[in-house]
Amino acid sequence: MKKFLALTLAVGMSLSLVACSGGGTTEPSTAPSDSGAAVSDSGSSESTGGAQKIGISMPTQSLERWNRDGSYLDEQFKAAGYETIVTYSDNDTNRQVNDIQNMIAEDVDLLVVAAIDGEALNTVMNEAGDAGIPIIAYDRLIMNDNVSYYVSFDNYTVGTLQGQYIADTLDLENAAGPFNIELTAGDPADNNAPYFFNGAMDVLQKYIDSGKLVVVSGQTDFDTVATAAWDSQTAMERAQNVLASYYADGTQVDAWLCSNDSTALGVTQAIQSDYAGSNTVLITGQDGDEANLKNIVDGVQSMTVYKAVANEAVVTLDLAKAILNGDTIDESLISASGWDFDCTYDTETYNTSEGRNCPSFLLVPDVVTADNMVEKLVDTGYYTQDADGYLHPAA
Ligand code: BGC
């Protein structure tokens, strides 16, 4: 269904309003925008009325996507008649604990949490559990059995899409090679990061083993190539070191696996400032951040794995409604909700502790390149395109 997103969401939300029996008072439905709610890190955005209250805890505003997630969640929950408290914790775990404790003190009815560190929220998750507050782990799993459900994209597939893109573009099955590659992964504190990396390596490893792909630096294990806090500057500095140590003699780097757009941004900057070669380096990414889409148009980043976070918010809202209504929750939520995007129900992949599977709703990521970005992002209404061909989030 190729309709403008605003229309899709407006229709989706009015259906949601009809279906909502436990949401208290309703407000007119409005299409979400990316303008950002009137919130700042640790600030709050609350609507009025005696509605049920949702605590939405996002990790940071410094990485582009979480601003979109926070806005979509805030606007969609409000449009469905809930009160919201939205916080961004500046990538500071103590602050996130504090933000969630404040939400518990405010008697929220449900928590939606995108964790900075999936291992570090134990105490506050136990406090929420003791208070009987259901918890949806949003995008990133939290290692605590009080987490009721997990909503995310298929993180492993994000990685396989990146790896397969490299394999296809370099034609690793047929070309003689060898090709040189370097690897940059995400934040070790983020449960998603190894999924992305392992997905990509499961595609690429056989070519490394056969010698068709050569990691010239020899840096292939996750901990060595990881990027704390997904920080662009950190990714750039490691890439500069790798270039200075292994490529200063004119050795060509053909591809650089980057797990997401913020790390790709740092690696691209290092290539532009510190790389002696003149070839176009194939660089992967994830998210469709505005600066990275510009780099794709300009030919300095090759692809991004796009995740429609507006849809992730839709799933979260419908799941939250079902939880608050006391419905039985399983894959029937997918058909009952009538979403016009793909989502699977998974009870095997994600464990909050050994032996405890966290029921998960996983959306499907998609590859975006210069060739398909108008079809995937502009025609669908997520972005607009300016006269120079650059994309900007739709208002
Ligand atoms: C998200 C990615 C994002 C990264 C950094 C991950 O948990 O799934 O979409 O690029 O965090 O913000």
Coordinates of C-alpha atoms in Angstrom, one line a residue, residues 97-307:
V97 CA 17.5 4.7 36.2
N98 CA 16.5 7.9 37.8
D99 CA 14.1 8.8 35.0
I100 CA 12.4 5.5 35.3
Q101 CA 12.2 5.7 39.1
N102 CA 10.4 9.0 38.7
M103 CA 8.0 7.4 36.3
I104 CA 7.2 4.7 38.8
A105 CA 6.7 7.4 41.5
E106 CA 4.3 9.1 39.1
D107 CA 2.2 5.8 39.0
V108 CA 2.6 5.1 35.3
D109 CA 0.4 2.2 34.1
L110 CA 3.0 0.9 31.7
L111 CA 6.7 1.5 30.8
V112 CA 8.2 1.6 27.3
V113 CA 12.0 1.5 27.7
A114 CA 14.8 1.7 25.2
A115 CA 17.8 0.8 27.4
I116 CA 21.1 2.5 27.2
D117 CA 22.7 -0.6 28.8
G118 CA 20.6 -3.8 28.7
E119 CA 22.4 -5.1 31.8
A120 CA 22.3 -2.1 34.0
L121 CA 18.6 -1.6 34.7
N122 CA 18.0 -4.5 37.0
T123 CA 17.2 -2.7 40.2
V124 CA 14.7 -0.3 38.6
M125 CA 13.1 -3.1 36.5
N126 CA 12.6 -5.0 39.7
E127 CA 11.1 -1.9 41.3
A128 CA 8.7 -1.6 38.3
G129 CA 7.9 -5.3 38.6
D130 CA 7.2 -5.0 42.3
A131 CA 4.8 -2.1 41.6
G132 CA 3.0 -4.4 39.0
I133 CA 3.9 -2.2 36.1
P134 CA 4.1 -4.0 32.7
I135 CA 7.3 -3.3 30.8
I136 CA 7.8 -3.2 27.0
A137 CA 11.5 -3.4 26.1
Y138 CA 11.6 -1.1 23.1
D139 CA 14.1 -1.8 20.3
R140 CA 16.8 -3.0 22.7
L141 CA 16.3 -5.9 25.0
I142 CA 16.7 -5.5 28.8
M143 CA 18.2 -8.4 30.7
N144 CA 15.5 -8.6 33.4
D145 CA 12.6 -11.1 33.7
N146 CA 10.2 -8.3 34.6
V147 CA 10.2 -7.3 31.0
S148 CA 6.9 -8.4 29.6
Y149 CA 7.5 -8.1 25.9
Y150 CA 10.1 -6.9 23.4
V151 CA 9.3 -4.9 20.3
S152 CA 12.1 -4.4 17.8
F153 CA 13.2 -5.0 14.3
D154 CA 14.8 -8.3 13.4
N155 CA 18.3 -7.3 14.5
Y156 CA 20.2 -10.3 13.1
T157 CA 18.6 -9.7 9.7
V158 CA 19.9 -6.0 9.8
G159 CA 23.4 -7.5 9.9
T160 CA 22.8 -10.1 7.2
L161 CA 21.4 -7.4 4.9
Q162 CA 24.6 -5.4 5.4
G163 CA 26.9 -8.4 4.9
Q164 CA 24.9 -9.6 1.8
Y165 CA 25.1 -6.1 0.3
I166 CA 28.9 -6.2 0.6
A167 CA 29.0 -9.7 -0.9
D168 CA 26.7 -8.8 -3.8
T169 CA 28.3 -5.5 -4.6
L170 CA 31.8 -6.9 -4.6
D171 CA 30.5 -10.0 -6.4
L172 CA 32.4 -12.1 -3.9
E173 CA 31.0 -15.3 -5.4
N174 CA 32.5 -14.6 -8.9
A175 CA 35.2 -11.9 -8.7
A176 CA 38.8 -13.0 -8.3
G177 CA 39.6 -10.6 -5.5
P178 CA 41.0 -10.5 -2.9
F179 CA 39.2 -7.4 -1.5
N180 CA 40.3 -5.6 1.6
I181 CA 37.7 -4.8 4.3
E182 CA 37.5 -3.3 7.8
L183 CA 34.8 -3.7 10.4
T184 CA 33.1 -1.3 12.8
A185 CA 30.5 -2.6 15.3
G186 CA 28.2 -0.9 17.8
D187 CA 28.0 -0.4 21.5
P188 CA 28.8 -3.5 23.6
A189 CA 26.3 -2.3 26.2
D190 CA 23.5 -2.5 23.6
N191 CA 22.1 -6.0 23.3
N192 CA 21.4 -5.4 19.6
A193 CA 25.0 -4.7 18.7
P194 CA 26.3 -8.3 18.6
Y195 CA 23.2 -9.3 16.6
F196 CA 24.0 -6.8 13.9
F197 CA 27.6 -7.8 13.9
N198 CA 27.0 -11.5 13.9
G199 CA 24.4 -11.3 11.2
A200 CA 26.9 -9.5 8.9
M201 CA 29.8 -11.9 9.9
D202 CA 27.7 -14.9 9.2
V203 CA 27.5 -13.8 5.6
L204 CA 31.1 -12.5 5.3
Q205 CA 33.1 -15.1 7.3
K206 CA 33.3 -17.7 4.6
Y207 CA 34.9 -15.2 2.2
I208 CA 37.4 -14.2 5.0
D209 CA 38.2 -17.8 5.6
S210 CA 38.7 -18.4 1.9
G211 CA 40.9 -15.3 1.5
K212 CA 38.6 -13.5 -0.9
L213 CA 38.1 -10.9 1.8
V214 CA 41.1 -9.7 3.8
V215 CA 40.7 -7.8 7.0
V216 CA 44.1 -6.0 6.7
S217 CA 44.1 -4.8 10.3
G218 CA 43.4 -8.3 11.5
Q219 CA 40.7 -6.7 13.8
T220 CA 37.8 -9.0 13.6
D221 CA 36.5 -9.7 17.1
F222 CA 33.5 -7.8 18.3
D223 CA 35.1 -6.3 21.4
T224 CA 38.0 -4.9 19.3
V225 CA 35.8 -3.3 16.6
A226 CA 33.0 -2.2 18.9
T227 CA 32.1 1.5 19.4
A228 CA 31.1 2.7 22.9
A229 CA 27.8 4.6 22.9
W230 CA 27.7 4.3 19.1
D231 CA 29.6 7.5 19.0
S232 CA 30.6 9.0 15.6
Q233 CA 33.8 10.6 17.0
T234 CA 34.9 7.3 18.6
A235 CA 34.3 5.4 15.3
M236 CA 36.2 8.1 13.4
E237 CA 39.2 8.0 15.7
R238 CA 39.5 4.2 15.5
A239 CA 39.2 4.3 11.7
Q240 CA 41.9 7.0 11.5
N241 CA 44.2 4.8 13.6
V242 CA 43.5 1.8 11.3
L243 CA 44.1 3.9 8.2
A244 CA 47.4 5.3 9.6
S245 CA 48.6 1.8 10.7
Y246 CA 47.6 -0.4 7.8
Y247 CA 46.7 1.7 4.8
A248 CA 49.2 4.6 4.8
D249 CA 51.4 2.8 2.2
G250 CA 48.6 3.0 -0.4
T251 CA 46.9 -0.3 0.4
Q252 CA 43.4 -0.1 -0.9
V253 CA 40.4 -0.6 1.4
D254 CA 37.4 -1.8 -0.7
A255 CA 34.7 -2.0 2.0
W256 CA 34.0 -1.0 5.6
L257 CA 31.2 -2.7 7.4
C258 CA 29.6 -0.2 9.8
S259 CA 26.8 -1.5 12.0
N260 CA 24.8 1.8 11.8
D261 CA 24.7 5.3 10.5
S262 CA 26.3 7.1 13.4
T263 CA 29.4 4.8 13.1
A264 CA 29.3 5.1 9.3
L265 CA 29.4 8.9 9.7
G266 CA 32.6 8.6 11.7
V267 CA 34.2 6.1 9.3
T268 CA 33.2 8.2 6.3
Q269 CA 34.9 11.3 7.8
A270 CA 38.1 9.3 8.4
I271 CA 38.1 8.1 4.8
Q272 CA 37.6 11.6 3.6
S273 CA 40.4 13.1 5.8
D274 CA 42.9 10.3 6.3
Y275 CA 42.6 7.8 3.4
A276 CA 45.5 7.8 0.9
G277 CA 43.5 5.8 -1.8
S278 CA 41.2 7.3 -4.4
N279 CA 38.7 4.5 -4.8
T280 CA 35.1 4.7 -3.5
V281 CA 35.0 2.7 -0.3
L282 CA 31.8 0.7 0.1
I283 CA 30.4 1.7 3.5
T284 CA 27.3 0.2 5.1
G285 CA 24.9 1.8 7.7
Q286 CA 21.6 1.5 9.4
D287 CA 18.7 3.9 10.3
G288 CA 18.4 6.3 7.4
D289 CA 19.7 9.3 9.4
E290 CA 19.5 12.5 7.4
A291 CA 23.3 13.1 7.2
N292 CA 23.8 9.6 6.0
L293 CA 21.1 9.8 3.3
K294 CA 22.9 12.9 2.1
N295 CA 26.1 10.9 2.0
I296 CA 24.4 8.2 0.0
V297 CA 23.2 10.7 -2.5
D298 CA 26.7 12.1 -2.6
G299 CA 28.1 8.6 -3.2
V300 CA 30.3 8.5 0.0
Q301 CA 28.1 5.9 1.8
S302 CA 26.7 3.0 -0.1
M303 CA 23.6 1.8 1.7
T304 CA 21.7 2.0 4.9
V305 CA 19.3 -0.5 6.5
Y306 CA 16.1 1.4 7.0
K307 CA 13.8 0.6 9.9

